[in-house]
mmCIF file of C-alpha atoms in Angstrom:
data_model
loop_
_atom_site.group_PDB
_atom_site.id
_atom_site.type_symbol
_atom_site.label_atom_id
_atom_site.label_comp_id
_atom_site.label_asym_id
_atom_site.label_seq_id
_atom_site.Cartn_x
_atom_site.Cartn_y
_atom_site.Cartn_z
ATOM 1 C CA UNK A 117 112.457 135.495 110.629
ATOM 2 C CA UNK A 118 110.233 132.197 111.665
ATOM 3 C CA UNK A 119 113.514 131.304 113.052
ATOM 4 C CA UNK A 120 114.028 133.793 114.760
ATOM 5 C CA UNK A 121 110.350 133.701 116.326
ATOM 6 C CA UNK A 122 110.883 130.142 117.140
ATOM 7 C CA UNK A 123 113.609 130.694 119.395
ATOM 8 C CA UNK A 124 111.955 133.305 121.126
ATOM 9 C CA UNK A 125 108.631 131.157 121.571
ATOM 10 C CA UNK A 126 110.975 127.756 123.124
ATOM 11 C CA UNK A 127 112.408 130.438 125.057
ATOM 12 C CA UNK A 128 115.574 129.052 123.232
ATOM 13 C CA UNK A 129 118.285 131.742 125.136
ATOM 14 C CA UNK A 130 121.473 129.506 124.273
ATOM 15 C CA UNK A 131 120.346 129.380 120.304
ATOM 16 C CA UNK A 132 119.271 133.008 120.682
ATOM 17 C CA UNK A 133 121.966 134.317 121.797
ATOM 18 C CA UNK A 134 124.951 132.306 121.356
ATOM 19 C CA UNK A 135 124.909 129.090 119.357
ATOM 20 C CA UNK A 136 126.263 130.074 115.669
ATOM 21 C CA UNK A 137 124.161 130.934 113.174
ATOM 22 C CA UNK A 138 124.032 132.814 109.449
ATOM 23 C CA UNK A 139 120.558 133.649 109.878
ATOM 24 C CA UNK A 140 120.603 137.205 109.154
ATOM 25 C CA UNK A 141 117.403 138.363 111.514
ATOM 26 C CA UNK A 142 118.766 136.476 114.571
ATOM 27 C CA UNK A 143 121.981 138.096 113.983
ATOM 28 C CA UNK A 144 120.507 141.603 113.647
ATOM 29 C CA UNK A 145 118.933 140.450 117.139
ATOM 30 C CA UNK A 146 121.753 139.570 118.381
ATOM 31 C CA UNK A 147 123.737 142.981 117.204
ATOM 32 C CA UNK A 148 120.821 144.978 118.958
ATOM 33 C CA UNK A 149 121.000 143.379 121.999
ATOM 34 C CA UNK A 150 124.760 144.042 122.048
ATOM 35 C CA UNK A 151 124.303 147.075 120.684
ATOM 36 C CA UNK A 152 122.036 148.038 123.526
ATOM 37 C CA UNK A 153 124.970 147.292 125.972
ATOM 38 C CA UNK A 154 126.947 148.956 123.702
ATOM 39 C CA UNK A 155 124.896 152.073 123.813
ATOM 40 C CA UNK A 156 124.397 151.832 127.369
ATOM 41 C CA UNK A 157 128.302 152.315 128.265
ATOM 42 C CA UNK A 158 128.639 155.183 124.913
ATOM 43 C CA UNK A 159 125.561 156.971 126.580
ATOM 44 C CA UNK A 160 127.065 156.564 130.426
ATOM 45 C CA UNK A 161 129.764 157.809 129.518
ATOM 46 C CA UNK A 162 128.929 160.704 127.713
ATOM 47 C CA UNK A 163 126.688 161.864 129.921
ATOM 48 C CA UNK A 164 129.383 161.172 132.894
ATOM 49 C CA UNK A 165 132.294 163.631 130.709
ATOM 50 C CA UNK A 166 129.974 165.825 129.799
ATOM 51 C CA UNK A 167 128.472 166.678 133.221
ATOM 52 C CA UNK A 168 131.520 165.677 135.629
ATOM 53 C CA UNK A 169 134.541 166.224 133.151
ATOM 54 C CA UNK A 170 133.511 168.802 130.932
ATOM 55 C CA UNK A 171 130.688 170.417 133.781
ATOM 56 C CA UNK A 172 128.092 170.733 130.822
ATOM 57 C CA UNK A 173 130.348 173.090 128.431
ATOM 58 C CA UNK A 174 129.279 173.478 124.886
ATOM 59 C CA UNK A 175 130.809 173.949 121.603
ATOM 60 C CA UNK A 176 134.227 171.768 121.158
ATOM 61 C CA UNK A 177 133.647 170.110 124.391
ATOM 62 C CA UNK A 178 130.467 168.799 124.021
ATOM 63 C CA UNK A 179 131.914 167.001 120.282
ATOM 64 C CA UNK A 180 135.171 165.961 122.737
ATOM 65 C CA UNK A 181 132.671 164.204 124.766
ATOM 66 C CA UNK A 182 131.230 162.509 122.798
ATOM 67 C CA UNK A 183 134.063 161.138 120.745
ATOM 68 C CA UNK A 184 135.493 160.109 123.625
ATOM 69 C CA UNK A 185 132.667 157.858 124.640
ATOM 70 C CA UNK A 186 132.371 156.621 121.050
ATOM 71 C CA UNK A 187 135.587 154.904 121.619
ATOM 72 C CA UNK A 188 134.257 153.257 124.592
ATOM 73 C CA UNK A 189 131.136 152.082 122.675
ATOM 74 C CA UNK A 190 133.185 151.082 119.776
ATOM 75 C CA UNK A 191 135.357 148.660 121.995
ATOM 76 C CA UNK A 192 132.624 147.297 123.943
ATOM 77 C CA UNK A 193 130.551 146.554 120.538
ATOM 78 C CA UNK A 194 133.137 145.071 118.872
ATOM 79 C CA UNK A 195 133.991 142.522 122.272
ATOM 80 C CA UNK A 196 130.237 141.596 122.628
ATOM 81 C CA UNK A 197 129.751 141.399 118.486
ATOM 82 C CA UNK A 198 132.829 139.001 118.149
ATOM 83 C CA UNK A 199 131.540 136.622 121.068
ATOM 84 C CA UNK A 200 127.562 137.058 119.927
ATOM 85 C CA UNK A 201 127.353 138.145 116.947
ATOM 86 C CA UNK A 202 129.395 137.597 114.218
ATOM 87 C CA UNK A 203 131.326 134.485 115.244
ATOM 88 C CA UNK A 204 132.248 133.447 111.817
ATOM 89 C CA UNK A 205 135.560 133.931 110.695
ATOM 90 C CA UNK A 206 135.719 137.757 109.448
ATOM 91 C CA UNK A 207 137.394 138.154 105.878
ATOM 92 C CA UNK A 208 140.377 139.904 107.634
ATOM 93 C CA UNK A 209 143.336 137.663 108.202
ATOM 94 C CA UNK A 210 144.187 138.861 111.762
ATOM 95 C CA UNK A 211 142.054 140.940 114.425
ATOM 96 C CA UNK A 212 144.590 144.440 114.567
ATOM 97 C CA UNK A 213 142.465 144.438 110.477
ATOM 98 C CA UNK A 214 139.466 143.441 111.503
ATOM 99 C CA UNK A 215 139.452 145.745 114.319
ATOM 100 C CA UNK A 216 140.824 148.555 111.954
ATOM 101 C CA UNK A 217 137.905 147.914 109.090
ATOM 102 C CA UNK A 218 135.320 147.866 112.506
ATOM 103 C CA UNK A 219 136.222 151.178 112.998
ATOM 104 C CA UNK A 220 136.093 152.756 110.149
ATOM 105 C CA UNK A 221 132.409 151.702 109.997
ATOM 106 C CA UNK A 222 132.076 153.230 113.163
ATOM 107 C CA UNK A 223 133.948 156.676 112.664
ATOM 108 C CA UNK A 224 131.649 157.457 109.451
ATOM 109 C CA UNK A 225 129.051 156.476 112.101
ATOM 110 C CA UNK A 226 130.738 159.143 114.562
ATOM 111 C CA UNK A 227 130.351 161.556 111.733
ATOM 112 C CA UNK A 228 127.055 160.720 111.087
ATOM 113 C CA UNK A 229 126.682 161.221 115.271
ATOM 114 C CA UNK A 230 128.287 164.572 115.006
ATOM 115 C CA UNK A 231 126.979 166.168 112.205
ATOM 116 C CA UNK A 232 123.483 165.563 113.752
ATOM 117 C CA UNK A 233 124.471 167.067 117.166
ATOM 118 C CA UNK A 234 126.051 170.128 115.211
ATOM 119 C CA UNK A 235 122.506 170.401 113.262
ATOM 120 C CA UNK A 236 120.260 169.849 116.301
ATOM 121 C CA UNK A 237 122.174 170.606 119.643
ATOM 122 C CA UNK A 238 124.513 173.589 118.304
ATOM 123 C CA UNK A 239 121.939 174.988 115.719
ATOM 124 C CA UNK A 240 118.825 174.005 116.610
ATOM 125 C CA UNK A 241 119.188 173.931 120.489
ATOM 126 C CA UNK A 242 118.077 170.203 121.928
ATOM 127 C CA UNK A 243 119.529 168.909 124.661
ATOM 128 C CA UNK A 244 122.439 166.876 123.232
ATOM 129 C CA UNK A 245 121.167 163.781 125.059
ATOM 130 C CA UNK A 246 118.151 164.053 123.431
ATOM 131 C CA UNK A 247 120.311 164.143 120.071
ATOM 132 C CA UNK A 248 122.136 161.425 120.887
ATOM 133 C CA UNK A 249 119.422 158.918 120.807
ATOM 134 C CA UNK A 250 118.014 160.233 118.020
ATOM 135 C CA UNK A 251 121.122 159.813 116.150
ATOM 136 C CA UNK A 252 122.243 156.282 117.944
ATOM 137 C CA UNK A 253 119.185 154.624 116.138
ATOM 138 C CA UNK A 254 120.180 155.833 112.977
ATOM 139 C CA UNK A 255 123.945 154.750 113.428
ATOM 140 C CA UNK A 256 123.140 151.659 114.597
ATOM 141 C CA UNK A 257 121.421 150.492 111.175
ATOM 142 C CA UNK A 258 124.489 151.901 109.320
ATOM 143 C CA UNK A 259 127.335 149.841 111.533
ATOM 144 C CA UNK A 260 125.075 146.674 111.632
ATOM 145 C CA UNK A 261 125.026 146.903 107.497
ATOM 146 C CA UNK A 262 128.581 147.816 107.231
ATOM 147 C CA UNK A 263 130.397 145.521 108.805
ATOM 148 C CA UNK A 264 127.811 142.974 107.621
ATOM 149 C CA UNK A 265 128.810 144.123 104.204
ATOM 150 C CA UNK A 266 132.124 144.733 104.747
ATOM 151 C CA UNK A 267 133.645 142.180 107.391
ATOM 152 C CA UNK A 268 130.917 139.232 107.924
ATOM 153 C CA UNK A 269 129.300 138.842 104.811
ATOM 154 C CA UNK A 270 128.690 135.290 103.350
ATOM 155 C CA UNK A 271 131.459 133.477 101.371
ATOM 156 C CA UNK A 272 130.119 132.647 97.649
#
């Protein structure tokens, strides 16, 4: 973490951001940041299906819609991760399995995203918006630990 801090403090943007590192805070930085943009372009286009696509209909569509712009999240997280994030050599021999474990991280975190919009938006009644924040916080702690776990984790 005093790492972490450090960089912030030189204003350090190239060690922040970029340079390599296994430092598991600036990482998690790093994956939040991306994230962010990540989230930005799932969120836009939800909200774009949902209220040009699917003009605001519930039930099926509004789970359609937001697979749909899971994808788009998914491929614009894993881009941005690979160039920011984790840089190191993933324990997958070629990218078609890295990208394949990736996603299977995130479609338990699309389940995660769904069940929650089921239990609040369908049953409860928020606006799914609203539920999908809600629920993108919570995802993103379970894909950063995943694929930490499971792709990028530290060679003994």
């Amino acid at each position: 973490m005093k790492e972490l801090f450090s960089l912030i403090g030189k204003r350090d943007f190239k060690g922040l951001f970029y340079r390599k590192t296994d430092n598991i805070f600036i990482q998690f930085f790093r994956y939040c940041f991306v994230g962010g943009l990540a989230t930005v372009a799932e969120g836009g286009a939800l909200w774009l299906i949902q209220h040009f696509l699917f003009r605001e209909a519930q039930g099926f569509w509004v789970f359609a819609s937001q697979a749909i712009a899971f994808v788009i999240g998914l491929v614009v997280n894993f881009v941005l991760s690979k160039l920011f994030v984790f840089q190191e050599k993933s324990e997958k021999t070629n990218a078609a399995g890295e990208f394949l474990t990736y996603a299977v991280v995130g479609v338990v975190g699309l389940g995660i995203k769904e069940l929650l919009l089921w239990l609040f938006h369908i049953q409860i009644g928020w606006h799914y918006m609203l539920v999908w924040v809600v629920s993108t916080i919570i995802v993103l702690i379970w894909n950063y630990t995943g694929r930490r776990l499971l792709l990028y984790r530290k060679k003994k």
